[in-house]
Amino acid sequence: MSRSVKVYIGALYAVLIVVLGTALATGHDLDQHLWQWLIFSALLGTTEALSLFFHSEDARYSLSASEVVLLPMLVALSFPQALLGAVVANTLGRLPRWRVAPFKETFNLAQYGCSTAAGLGVWAWLHHPDAGFSVYNASIAVLSVIVVALLSHVFVAGAIALSGEGRFRDLSLAIARAFLLNLAGDLTLGVLFAASYHSAEWTLLLFVFPLAALFLGYRAVIRQEKERQRVEHLHAATRALVATPDLAEGVTGFLKAVADMMSANDVRAIVEVQGSYLFSHISAGEVLSALRPLKDEPMNRLVKKVAVRSETRIVLEDETGEAKELATDLGLRSFVAVPVGASGDATGLLLAGDRIGAGEFDQANARLLEALADELLVRLESHRLFSEVMEERERFGRIFSGSKEGICLLDDEGVIRAWNPALENMTGYRSDDLMGRVWSEVVVIRDRSEVRLHGDELVGAEPDEELELVTRSGPSRWVTTMSGPVGESEGGGWVVLVRDVSAEHEIEAAKSDFLSTISHELRTPLTTIKGSLQVLSRGRDNLPTDLADQMIGVTTRGAERLERLVMNLLAVSQIEAGTMPMFPDEVGLEQLVRERADSMLKDHEHYVIDGSSHDLIVRVDRERMSQVVEHLLENAIKFGGKEGTITIALERENGYAHMSVSDEGPGISSADQERIFERFVRLGDVLTRETQGAGVGLFIAARSVQAMGGRIWVDGEGGEGSTFHVTVPLAHPVAVEDRDSA
């Protein structure tokens, strides 16, 4: 109960206590008409109790006869007597319901007392005491009772609105028609009772008979209303079960509908899901548990009694026996429980407890609860099947979305029905752009003959046939496809698996390029060596001295070239195997660079070394670092040309030595700047390149720098020359920085 509702009830009680206390303190006629007061109070209390007894908790109209007794009561008794009688009668009439809904009955007593006090005030203020039961006084009596009834409904609607269960206006209008019809009938009979009592007081004893007849009529109407409501609640319970895929939410909604249908204050369900018992519990409209593991010992005993012992139903009808003990353990006054499932093979139970309204639970209620349990069983089975379907769907979804291979679904006309993320990444086309379109109208795929595939030609491609896929951004990828029909029936479409084999294609191309390059790299020095040896084989004495020396020099350079090629290939092998030896030492970088530059660039006229203010001491492997410098200088010589300037710059940078080698060659496009550090990669066609090489120098340099804790990269777009950057750690960065700052 919210704080605002508590304040609301407290205010009503404060008003009632003040009015009642004032009336009793100032009233001097409380001992007059004592027997009439007792009879009226007894009739009103009985009427209130019977109205509650036959009242359906969820009925659209409350068929109460209290106004029939209240009208002659306010005419016959004084203000204090009538108010006190109304409060006492209402208190006694609601006693059976105090345990079930104490807060609700506490509120009802307060609002009924305040409403009655207001109606009695209208009567005391406007009626003519000496006019008897004239037409005027009869009208005032009717007006007073109307005030009581209206204020009572306003107070109730206000409390419901404050609790957040509905809007005040909607709640008031919902019962307006039924309220007016019921009130009109009660006022008519009340006026007749008042007129009869005013003519002869003894007729008060006869009021019980027309009241009984009225109750029988009300009961028939209420029963009819209850049957209609039961049908509505059965539909509501069924809808609650199927309205959501969430089983816990569905069972909770179902239990609320069961509570309304059974007029039960407490409803519980135990269901077996994947071999475990789960427990749901609703009490007074509040969800206490929603499919939580069953830990309640009394409910454990009850489910074993119902499910294991094959008892079709348990109805607490007496005050003794095991059922009574179970009710006490469960905290219930009364209950009915039935199994969910066939007798002897139950998968849980359904329980309704603490009946609100007429009587306790009986076998008819048990049969109704069994019908509801059958609905729950159907829902559980449907949920099991639905869960299996959803699990399979989720599994397929994970495969479809998480697959690294492209997957698409095509119908028999080649229209795209599904396109997974891998294909989006592979082609650059989003699935939203392709759904419902023929694949070949958007995506370009060609065979090795550069013939574009259309329609079902993609489905008919051989699994090992490499196809060229033109991406949305322009570059091509090489792919293979594998297709299969969806389902066994015709017209189900096709599922096509697309595998990106661009890497394998590039590896094969690189292998072919490597073999061609190595063949050329080996043939060139071997040809010169062979030619020189053939000349020398004639005898050195038969050759001019300068020619013999020239041939020896050619042979030596060819052998050295072969040695460098073999050593580079050996280094690649060691790098790939992770066995490349490293011997870190403190090395003067500027000295090392100048030594290698003087050796390699002695025939190159244009080169510049921009050194630091003093030598940079780095911690590297001397031999590997020397090779790095050689590979970068060799690259600059090849691509910068004999006339191009080679600039070598050295500087200190954040604890590292930074070396850059710049040339004035054609530059390297941004798309190729990462690829050149891969093994065996040479840009351009092998047969038309102006420079030759095995494509391993920069690969060896990059891996060597990384092994020494440094980094290598390249700048420069096409036509602007290239600048290769290398950073390696300083041997004593802190000491160096301190020395520089000094």
XYZ file of C-alpha atoms in Angstrom:
742
model
C 0.000 0.000 0.000
C 1.394 3.364 -1.033
C 1.954 6.210 1.392
C -0.645 8.404 -0.347
C -3.326 5.722 0.135
C -2.432 5.399 3.821
C -2.713 9.166 4.276
C -6.030 9.065 2.408
C -7.449 6.365 4.715
C -6.100 8.149 7.778
C -7.853 11.367 6.749
C -11.161 9.527 6.316
C -10.803 7.912 9.730
C -10.004 11.269 11.318
C -13.169 12.790 9.856
C -15.255 9.791 10.923
C -13.922 9.805 14.492
C -14.527 13.539 14.888
C -18.074 13.378 13.527
C -19.000 10.220 15.437
C -17.455 11.496 18.683
C -19.236 14.834 18.378
C -22.577 13.145 17.652
C -22.299 10.771 20.584
C -21.149 13.538 22.936
C -23.973 15.917 22.037
C -26.755 13.390 21.465
C -29.342 12.972 24.263
C -31.690 10.481 22.631
C -29.460 7.419 22.294
C -31.756 5.371 24.603
C -34.902 6.117 22.581
C -36.289 3.611 20.064
C -33.712 1.110 21.287
C -35.399 -1.992 19.851
C -35.875 -0.261 16.480
C -32.180 0.682 16.550
C -31.196 -2.908 17.224
C -33.416 -4.280 14.461
C -32.289 -1.681 11.931
C -28.624 -2.281 12.834
C -29.087 -6.053 12.587
C -30.859 -5.731 9.223
C -28.176 -3.396 7.864
C -25.339 -5.612 9.144
C -26.980 -8.743 7.683
C -27.635 -6.955 4.405
C -24.008 -5.814 4.202
C -22.705 -9.305 5.008
C -24.983 -10.944 2.445
C -24.062 -8.361 -0.185
C -20.400 -9.164 0.333
C -21.150 -12.887 0.451
C -22.833 -12.867 -2.963
C -20.711 -10.111 -4.458
C -18.403 -11.086 -7.314
C -14.998 -9.512 -6.777
C -14.622 -8.541 -10.444
C -18.295 -7.785 -11.249
C -18.989 -4.642 -13.212
C -21.752 -3.753 -10.783
C -22.102 -4.306 -7.052
C -25.622 -5.535 -6.295
C -25.866 -4.267 -2.726
C -29.146 -3.783 -0.801
C -27.696 -1.630 1.955
C -29.503 1.488 0.704
C -32.852 -0.314 1.116
C -32.315 -0.425 4.897
C -30.370 2.811 5.193
C -33.187 5.019 3.865
C -35.854 4.095 6.487
C -33.091 3.941 9.119
C -32.159 7.627 8.725
C -35.869 8.585 8.708
C -36.697 6.584 11.854
C -33.618 7.260 14.020
C -31.748 10.311 15.206
C -28.409 11.371 13.667
C -26.226 9.810 16.416
C -28.249 6.566 16.468
C -28.267 6.190 12.703
C -24.518 6.916 12.340
C -23.537 4.613 15.183
C -25.812 1.878 13.847
C -24.354 2.199 10.353
C -20.758 1.972 11.648
C -21.510 -1.003 13.932
C -23.493 -2.811 11.221
C -20.778 -2.283 8.626
C -18.063 -3.457 11.041
C -19.941 -6.647 11.957
C -20.960 -7.348 8.372
C -17.335 -7.229 7.193
C -15.818 -9.313 9.979
C -15.493 -12.512 7.845
C -13.331 -10.609 5.327
C -10.982 -8.834 7.719
C -8.442 -11.668 7.719
C -8.405 -11.959 3.931
C -8.096 -8.260 3.106
C -7.568 -6.191 6.275
C -6.415 -2.987 4.547
C -9.268 -3.085 2.099
C -11.909 -3.616 4.808
C -10.313 -0.932 6.981
C -10.695 1.510 4.111
C -14.267 0.379 3.362
C -15.320 0.999 6.951
C -13.824 4.504 6.892
C -15.322 5.533 3.561
C -18.741 4.030 4.365
C -18.837 5.829 7.738
C -17.885 9.173 6.187
C -20.400 8.748 3.351
C -23.174 7.840 5.801
C -22.327 10.807 8.024
C -22.578 13.135 4.997
C -25.957 11.646 3.981
C -27.310 11.893 7.531
C -26.140 15.499 7.639
C -28.125 16.299 4.482
C -31.240 14.689 6.047
C -30.806 16.483 9.379
C -30.270 19.815 7.637
C -33.051 19.747 5.011
C -35.969 17.616 6.287
C -39.003 19.025 8.113
C -39.300 17.303 11.529
C -43.035 17.983 11.890
C -44.085 17.019 8.368
C -43.981 13.267 8.861
C -43.028 11.216 5.806
C -44.350 13.742 3.343
C -43.392 13.929 -0.281
C -40.819 16.598 0.591
C -39.250 14.540 3.368
C -39.302 11.442 1.158
C -37.395 13.422 -1.492
C -34.848 14.594 1.082
C -34.422 10.992 2.282
C -33.788 9.842 -1.305
C -31.324 12.717 -1.812
C -29.510 11.781 1.406
C -29.103 8.142 0.362
C -27.948 9.235 -3.095
C -25.268 11.369 -1.398
C -24.199 8.314 0.642
C -23.954 6.106 -2.453
C -22.232 8.715 -4.614
C -19.668 9.632 -1.972
C -18.963 5.938 -1.319
C -18.168 5.308 -4.975
C -16.138 8.523 -5.215
C -14.071 7.522 -2.181
C -13.462 4.026 -3.628
C -12.524 5.352 -7.080
C -10.209 7.887 -5.447
C -8.406 5.190 -3.463
C -7.952 3.034 -6.553
C -6.655 6.013 -8.518
C -4.181 6.896 -5.747
C -2.884 3.330 -5.727
C -2.090 3.663 -9.430
C -4.495 0.948 -10.592
C -6.568 3.208 -12.820
C -7.738 6.737 -13.610
C -10.431 8.286 -11.392
C -12.671 9.263 -14.324
C -12.386 5.896 -16.054
C -13.111 3.988 -12.856
C -16.154 6.136 -12.100
C -17.628 5.854 -15.594
C -17.021 2.094 -15.747
C -19.655 1.392 -13.082
C -21.977 4.338 -13.756
C -24.756 2.452 -15.562
C -24.854 -0.527 -13.199
C -24.584 1.789 -10.187
C -27.583 3.879 -11.242
C -29.765 0.855 -12.017
C -28.961 -0.779 -8.687
C -29.468 2.486 -6.771
C -32.823 3.179 -8.439
C -34.163 -0.217 -7.371
C -32.842 0.154 -3.818
C -34.312 3.646 -3.412
C -37.733 2.540 -4.620
C -37.904 -0.299 -2.102
C -36.342 1.902 0.600
C -39.062 4.558 0.182
C -41.734 1.864 0.494
C -40.057 0.543 3.676
C -39.870 4.048 5.143
C -43.499 4.808 4.338
C -44.606 1.461 5.789
C -42.580 2.004 8.972
C -43.950 5.547 9.382
C -47.520 4.195 9.134
C -46.924 1.319 11.568
C -43.607 0.633 13.280
C -44.355 -3.074 13.656
C -43.981 -3.466 9.869
C -40.224 -3.250 10.509
C -40.416 -6.958 11.333
C -41.709 -7.656 7.830
C -38.770 -5.994 6.079
C -36.848 -9.265 6.126
C -39.125 -10.949 3.597
C -38.902 -8.452 0.734
C -35.183 -8.150 1.487
C -34.791 -11.916 1.127
C -36.653 -11.814 -2.172
C -34.422 -8.987 -3.329
C -31.325 -10.959 -2.371
C -32.499 -13.999 -4.298
C -32.982 -11.847 -7.376
C -29.578 -10.257 -6.902
C -27.982 -13.654 -6.427
C -29.449 -14.931 -9.703
C -28.125 -11.888 -11.542
C -24.724 -12.215 -9.912
C -24.494 -15.914 -10.777
C -25.255 -15.103 -14.387
C -22.636 -12.362 -14.283
C -20.125 -14.736 -12.731
C -20.629 -17.299 -15.483
C -20.063 -14.616 -18.085
C -16.995 -13.438 -16.243
C -15.651 -16.978 -15.964
C -15.799 -17.337 -19.717
C -14.031 -13.976 -20.058
C -11.433 -14.994 -17.502
C -10.846 -18.324 -19.237
C -10.169 -16.457 -22.471
C -8.020 -13.972 -20.559
C -6.026 -16.794 -18.975
C -5.492 -18.415 -22.366
C -4.502 -15.098 -23.943
C -2.093 -14.393 -21.086
C -0.320 -17.673 -21.759
C 0.137 -17.075 -25.467
C 0.521 -13.279 -25.464
C 4.272 -13.380 -24.834
C 7.109 -15.785 -25.700
C 8.474 -15.266 -22.183
C 7.233 -18.219 -20.124
C 7.596 -16.479 -16.740
C 5.605 -13.479 -17.919
C 2.981 -15.720 -19.499
C 2.531 -17.827 -16.354
C 2.297 -14.682 -14.199
C -0.477 -13.268 -16.398
C -2.194 -16.645 -16.330
C -2.147 -16.769 -12.521
C -3.683 -13.297 -12.324
C -6.527 -14.451 -14.564
C -6.929 -17.602 -12.420
C -7.127 -15.456 -9.283
C -9.956 -13.395 -10.814
C -11.772 -16.454 -12.114
C -11.553 -18.416 -8.868
C -12.118 -15.338 -6.648
C -8.911 -16.410 -4.897
C -6.614 -14.176 -2.916
C -3.650 -16.544 -3.368
C -2.692 -18.488 -6.515
C 0.389 -20.652 -6.971
C 1.758 -22.825 -9.755
C 4.560 -25.369 -9.964
C 5.691 -26.397 -13.434
C 8.425 -28.723 -14.602
C 10.786 -27.114 -17.114
C 13.800 -29.052 -18.397
C 13.629 -31.487 -15.483
C 13.434 -28.851 -12.720
C 10.422 -27.649 -10.731
C 9.848 -23.881 -11.011
C 7.539 -21.954 -8.695
C 5.247 -18.946 -9.377
C 3.188 -17.232 -6.697
C 0.683 -14.353 -6.646
C -0.944 -13.094 -3.448
C -3.389 -10.170 -3.205
C -2.485 -9.189 -6.777
C 1.239 -8.960 -5.977
C 3.767 -11.168 -7.778
C 5.866 -12.888 -5.103
C 7.653 -15.361 -7.387
C 7.912 -15.768 -11.155
C 9.236 -19.179 -12.198
C 11.938 -19.428 -9.581
C 13.472 -22.755 -8.449
C 11.168 -24.450 -5.942
C 12.599 -24.176 -2.421
C 9.363 -24.050 -0.398
C 9.116 -27.290 1.604
C 5.291 -27.308 2.011
C 4.889 -26.788 -1.745
C 7.389 -29.596 -2.312
C 5.251 -31.926 -0.194
C 2.113 -30.793 -1.958
C 3.474 -31.337 -5.462
C 4.602 -34.846 -4.473
C 1.183 -35.569 -3.009
C -0.611 -34.395 -6.141
C 1.849 -35.496 -8.825
C 3.505 -38.602 -7.385
C 0.597 -40.118 -5.463
C -1.698 -39.610 -8.448
C -4.373 -37.685 -6.511
C -6.565 -35.902 -9.057
C -7.373 -33.019 -6.730
C -7.129 -31.825 -3.139
C -9.903 -29.657 -1.699
C -9.747 -28.465 1.897
C -13.328 -29.021 3.106
C -12.874 -29.724 6.813
C -10.737 -28.596 9.695
C -8.762 -31.833 10.161
C -6.508 -34.149 8.233
C -3.384 -33.769 6.142
C -4.923 -31.115 3.920
C -5.578 -28.904 6.949
C -1.975 -29.355 8.085
C -0.758 -28.462 4.610
C -2.956 -25.354 4.577
C -1.457 -24.251 7.881
C 2.080 -24.801 6.568
C 1.229 -22.902 3.404
C -0.246 -19.999 5.385
C -3.696 -20.469 3.830
C -7.166 -20.644 5.308
C -8.458 -22.858 2.505
C -7.268 -24.015 -0.880
C -7.872 -26.257 -3.858
C -4.981 -27.882 -5.767
C -4.958 -29.946 -8.967
C -2.140 -31.582 -10.964
C -0.850 -30.103 -14.207
C -0.836 -33.091 -16.546
C -2.229 -36.603 -16.559
C -2.760 -38.423 -13.273
C 0.398 -40.278 -12.314
C 2.448 -38.364 -14.887
C 1.952 -34.809 -13.704
C 4.472 -32.068 -14.448
C 3.417 -29.755 -11.627
C 0.327 -28.393 -9.890
C -2.007 -25.410 -9.805
C -3.306 -24.066 -6.480
C -5.916 -21.450 -5.589
C -6.193 -20.382 -1.951
C -8.203 -18.171 0.411
C -11.498 -17.722 -1.404
C -12.912 -14.202 -1.607
C -16.694 -14.002 -1.700
C -19.354 -16.666 -1.376
C -18.369 -19.835 0.471
C -15.225 -21.917 0.331
C -13.780 -23.978 -2.511
C -15.727 -27.039 -3.591
C -15.506 -29.803 -6.192
C -16.995 -27.503 -8.832
C -14.108 -25.095 -8.244
C -11.692 -28.022 -8.477
C -13.104 -29.037 -11.867
C -12.766 -25.459 -13.095
C -9.182 -25.348 -11.846
C -8.492 -28.634 -13.668
C -9.660 -27.037 -16.915
C -7.295 -24.153 -16.299
C -4.490 -26.615 -15.504
C -5.085 -28.258 -18.889
C -4.664 -24.867 -20.548
C -1.406 -24.398 -18.642
C -0.202 -27.838 -19.730
C -0.886 -27.014 -23.381
C 1.048 -23.781 -22.978
C 3.989 -25.590 -21.381
C 4.126 -28.050 -24.257
C 3.828 -25.226 -26.770
C 6.608 -23.373 -24.980
C 8.814 -26.470 -25.102
C 8.276 -26.811 -28.849
C 8.645 -23.066 -29.357
C 11.873 -23.076 -27.338
C 13.256 -25.888 -29.490
C 12.355 -23.989 -32.650
C 13.843 -20.751 -31.287
C 16.968 -22.583 -30.178
C 17.428 -24.004 -33.658
C 16.713 -20.594 -35.131
C 19.224 -18.931 -32.826
C 21.786 -21.611 -33.625
C 21.276 -20.999 -37.334
C 21.369 -17.252 -36.710
C 24.695 -17.548 -34.899
C 26.095 -19.674 -37.710
C 24.676 -17.331 -40.347
C 25.878 -14.130 -38.660
C 29.134 -15.440 -37.190
C 30.356 -17.441 -40.165
C 33.585 -16.191 -41.700
C 32.382 -17.522 -45.040
C 29.742 -15.682 -47.003
C 26.245 -17.200 -46.984
C 23.347 -16.096 -49.146
C 19.924 -17.563 -49.820
C 18.519 -17.325 -53.336
C 15.117 -18.338 -54.618
C 14.714 -20.179 -57.900
C 14.761 -16.891 -59.816
C 18.039 -15.765 -58.263
C 16.396 -13.211 -55.967
C 18.346 -12.613 -52.745
C 16.457 -13.623 -49.586
C 19.351 -13.512 -47.088
C 22.858 -12.020 -47.121
C 25.106 -12.525 -44.109
C 27.616 -10.035 -42.573
C 30.600 -11.924 -43.982
C 29.271 -11.299 -47.483
C 28.687 -7.644 -46.603
C 32.363 -7.329 -45.630
C 33.464 -9.329 -48.628
C 31.456 -7.455 -51.286
C 30.804 -4.066 -49.689
C 27.065 -4.454 -50.366
C 24.717 -4.236 -47.360
C 21.934 -6.772 -47.079
C 19.328 -3.966 -46.994
C 20.496 -2.879 -50.443
C 20.096 -6.352 -51.921
C 17.005 -7.921 -50.351
C 14.415 -8.769 -53.011
C 16.746 -8.089 -55.939
C 18.286 -10.502 -58.433
C 21.883 -10.977 -57.319
C 23.454 -10.625 -60.777
C 21.766 -7.238 -61.332
C 23.905 -5.778 -58.541
C 26.896 -8.020 -57.812
C 29.485 -8.625 -60.550
C 31.109 -12.085 -60.552
C 33.281 -13.257 -63.462
C 34.960 -16.525 -64.303
C 38.629 -16.783 -65.297
C 37.661 -15.956 -68.875
C 36.237 -12.665 -67.531
C 32.733 -13.708 -68.567
C 30.109 -12.318 -66.150
C 27.852 -14.864 -64.462
C 24.066 -14.396 -64.473
C 21.101 -16.012 -62.738
C 21.520 -19.666 -61.848
C 25.047 -19.772 -63.313
C 26.340 -18.993 -59.825
C 24.557 -22.069 -58.469
C 26.064 -24.196 -61.216
C 29.671 -23.132 -60.628
C 32.115 -25.888 -59.677
C 33.252 -25.823 -56.008
C 36.952 -25.530 -56.908
C 36.471 -22.928 -59.656
C 37.970 -19.570 -58.740
C 35.696 -16.644 -59.606
C 36.455 -12.935 -59.614
C 34.106 -10.883 -57.411
C 34.117 -7.131 -58.080
C 33.529 -5.331 -54.778
C 31.364 -2.249 -54.419
C 34.430 -0.049 -53.896
C 36.137 -1.376 -57.025
C 38.926 -3.850 -56.106
C 38.334 -7.488 -56.945
C 38.437 -10.555 -54.733
C 38.839 -14.149 -55.735
C 36.167 -16.498 -54.388
C 34.896 -20.046 -54.700
C 31.251 -21.055 -54.258
C 29.409 -24.140 -53.097
C 25.642 -24.427 -53.550
C 22.871 -26.680 -52.353
C 19.052 -26.700 -52.490
C 17.011 -25.480 -49.519
C 14.783 -28.386 -48.474
C 13.817 -31.388 -50.527
C 10.865 -29.879 -52.391
C 11.219 -27.987 -55.642
C 11.020 -24.223 -55.491
C 12.725 -23.996 -52.124
C 15.632 -21.968 -53.482
C 19.355 -22.348 -52.911
C 21.897 -21.672 -50.225
C 25.234 -20.480 -51.606
C 28.453 -20.541 -49.576
C 31.032 -18.019 -50.782
C 34.631 -18.469 -49.657
C 37.179 -15.691 -50.060
C 40.322 -17.271 -51.535
C 42.045 -13.980 -52.350
C 44.834 -14.766 -49.894
C 45.420 -18.199 -51.406
C 45.229 -16.645 -54.864
C 47.808 -14.026 -53.880
C 50.016 -16.702 -52.321
C 49.907 -18.712 -55.520
C 50.639 -15.583 -57.518
C 53.436 -14.714 -55.095
C 54.875 -18.217 -55.429
C 54.812 -17.952 -59.184
C 56.320 -14.462 -59.002
C 58.935 -15.695 -56.522
C 59.949 -18.604 -58.699
C 60.209 -16.325 -61.714
C 62.157 -13.753 -59.712
C 64.489 -16.300 -58.123
C 65.062 -17.927 -61.506
C 66.016 -14.558 -62.924
C 68.085 -13.596 -59.848
C 69.984 -16.872 -60.027
C 70.363 -16.928 -63.793
C 71.892 -13.436 -64.031
C 74.939 -14.000 -61.732
C 75.296 -17.597 -62.892
C 75.432 -16.429 -66.515
C 78.139 -13.893 -65.742
C 80.096 -16.411 -63.652
C 79.795 -19.050 -66.351
C 80.878 -16.613 -69.089
C 83.829 -15.400 -67.040
C 84.947 -18.923 -66.245
C 84.729 -19.884 -69.910
C 87.012 -16.969 -70.745
C 89.390 -17.843 -67.910
C 89.397 -21.483 -68.949
C 91.473 -20.557 -71.990
C 94.330 -19.916 -69.624
C 95.310 -16.764 -67.840
C 98.542 -16.640 -69.770
C 96.626 -16.411 -73.028
C 94.585 -13.423 -71.818
C 95.514 -9.840 -71.370
C 96.111 -9.028 -67.730
C 93.351 -6.395 -67.569
C 90.817 -8.788 -69.163
C 91.754 -11.618 -66.779
C 91.409 -9.269 -63.804
C 88.074 -8.054 -65.190
C 86.764 -11.632 -65.523
C 87.916 -12.470 -61.999
C 86.122 -9.361 -60.734
C 82.908 -10.300 -62.606
C 83.067 -13.809 -61.155
C 83.662 -12.491 -57.652
C 80.722 -10.029 -57.845
C 78.452 -12.725 -59.217
C 79.453 -15.068 -56.388
C 78.866 -12.303 -53.843
C 75.436 -11.641 -55.347
C 74.593 -15.323 -55.113
C 75.861 -15.378 -51.530
C 73.654 -12.384 -50.576
C 70.640 -14.033 -52.181
C 71.243 -17.308 -50.347
C 71.872 -15.502 -47.052
C 68.656 -13.516 -47.466
C 66.688 -16.672 -48.158
C 68.302 -18.269 -45.107
C 67.310 -15.248 -43.017
C 63.706 -15.545 -44.256
C 63.722 -19.196 -43.277
C 65.049 -18.366 -39.805
C 62.482 -15.607 -39.312
C 59.604 -17.886 -40.307
C 60.893 -20.622 -38.000
C 61.479 -18.151 -35.141
C 65.150 -19.127 -34.883
C 66.799 -15.933 -36.098
C 69.628 -15.307 -33.586
C 69.832 -11.958 -31.816
C 72.856 -10.614 -29.886
C 71.917 -7.202 -28.456
C 74.798 -4.842 -27.798
C 75.449 -1.121 -27.441
C 76.090 0.220 -30.933
C 76.833 3.714 -32.217
C 74.129 4.146 -34.817
C 75.594 7.121 -36.691
C 78.959 5.398 -37.023
C 77.333 2.219 -38.279
C 75.215 4.157 -40.811
C 78.224 6.091 -42.118
C 80.244 2.887 -42.527
C 77.505 1.184 -44.553
C 76.745 4.338 -46.574
C 80.430 4.894 -47.448
C 80.653 1.288 -48.611
C 77.391 1.041 -50.535
C 77.115 4.620 -51.833
C 80.754 5.149 -52.852
C 79.729 5.208 -56.525
C 76.575 7.287 -55.801
C 77.259 10.984 -56.196
C 74.231 12.436 -54.376
C 73.649 11.376 -50.785
C 73.442 13.276 -47.529
C 73.769 12.150 -43.916
C 72.098 14.506 -41.469
C 73.511 13.263 -38.151
C 72.773 14.103 -34.545
C 74.935 16.457 -32.481
C 76.645 13.333 -31.186
C 76.449 9.643 -31.906
C 73.268 7.816 -30.871
C 74.036 4.776 -28.747
C 71.365 2.139 -29.354
C 70.884 -1.376 -28.050
C 70.613 -3.625 -31.096
C 72.156 -6.626 -32.799
C 75.026 -5.045 -34.784
C 74.840 -7.508 -37.666
C 71.040 -7.301 -37.987
C 71.035 -3.516 -37.749
C 73.753 -3.382 -40.394
C 71.549 -5.538 -42.654
C 68.584 -3.195 -42.050
C 70.649 -0.216 -43.170
C 71.929 -2.156 -46.189
C 68.409 -3.172 -47.294
C 67.098 0.390 -46.988
C 70.086 1.854 -48.865
C 69.854 -0.848 -51.537
C 66.157 -0.042 -51.959
C 66.918 3.689 -52.258
C 69.610 3.010 -54.874
C 67.292 0.784 -56.942
C 64.273 3.091 -57.000
C 65.885 6.528 -56.565
C 68.144 6.129 -59.552
C 71.770 7.111 -59.990
C 70.938 10.812 -60.257
C 68.510 10.908 -57.340
C 69.538 12.263 -53.956
C 69.468 9.879 -51.015
C 69.008 11.578 -47.649
C 69.741 9.824 -44.372
C 68.551 11.584 -41.209
C 69.289 10.603 -37.597
C 67.707 12.072 -34.466
C 66.636 11.249 -30.916
C 62.909 10.889 -30.253
C 61.234 9.950 -26.925
C 63.830 7.415 -25.833
C 64.355 6.042 -29.347
C 66.799 6.640 -32.163
C 64.956 7.662 -35.341
C 66.565 6.963 -38.729
C 64.951 7.919 -42.053
C 66.127 7.095 -45.585
C 64.586 9.194 -48.379
C 64.886 8.812 -52.117
C 63.529 10.634 -55.164
C 62.036 7.593 -56.812
C 58.455 6.996 -58.056
C 57.040 6.589 -54.516
C 54.658 3.957 -53.189
C 50.859 4.147 -53.211
C 49.086 4.052 -49.828
C 47.445 0.735 -50.784
C 50.888 -0.883 -51.213
C 52.709 0.689 -48.252
C 51.857 -2.217 -45.936
C 52.328 -4.951 -48.545
C 55.964 -4.103 -49.341
C 57.035 -5.418 -45.931
C 55.596 -8.858 -46.696
C 57.856 -11.640 -47.934
C 58.373 -12.164 -51.653
C 56.248 -9.114 -52.512
C 57.411 -7.137 -55.516
C 55.312 -4.357 -57.013
C 54.579 -4.486 -60.681
C 54.859 -7.311 -63.187
C 57.870 -9.605 -62.891
C 58.650 -9.407 -66.604
C 58.430 -5.620 -66.928
C 60.073 -4.386 -63.689
C 62.972 -2.004 -64.123
C 64.619 -3.348 -60.949
C 65.030 -6.884 -59.845
C 65.248 -8.653 -56.504
C 63.728 -11.527 -54.580
C 61.356 -9.321 -52.601
C 62.771 -10.277 -49.225
C 64.949 -7.314 -48.255
C 62.253 -5.149 -46.713
C 60.652 -8.224 -45.137
C 63.971 -9.078 -43.408
C 64.445 -5.442 -42.384
C 60.933 -5.184 -40.899
C 61.180 -8.425 -38.925
C 64.690 -7.568 -37.694
C 63.595 -4.122 -36.469
C 60.575 -5.619 -34.694
C 62.798 -8.229 -33.026
C 65.042 -5.451 -31.736
C 62.073 -3.620 -30.175
C 61.679 -1.000 -32.876
C 59.287 -0.014 -35.653
C 59.540 0.515 -39.431
C 57.179 2.268 -41.838
C 57.173 4.195 -45.105
C 55.799 7.560 -46.265
C 55.323 9.046 -49.709
C 52.622 8.803 -52.342
C 53.190 7.935 -55.971
C 55.498 10.410 -57.795
C 56.783 12.045 -54.604
C 59.583 9.688 -53.646
C 59.640 7.456 -50.580
C 60.885 7.870 -47.012
C 61.512 4.807 -44.885
C 61.487 5.349 -41.126
C 63.093 3.132 -38.479
C 63.047 3.592 -34.714
C 65.127 1.481 -32.309
C 65.524 1.924 -28.541
C 68.383 3.961 -27.132
C 70.753 2.095 -24.859
C 70.658 4.814 -22.137
C 67.707 7.105 -22.872
C 67.581 8.744 -19.413
C 71.308 9.359 -19.216
C 71.345 10.756 -22.711
C 68.460 13.107 -22.042
C 70.152 14.358 -18.862
C 73.394 14.947 -20.715
C 71.652 16.833 -23.488
C 69.765 19.063 -21.093
C 73.019 19.898 -19.318
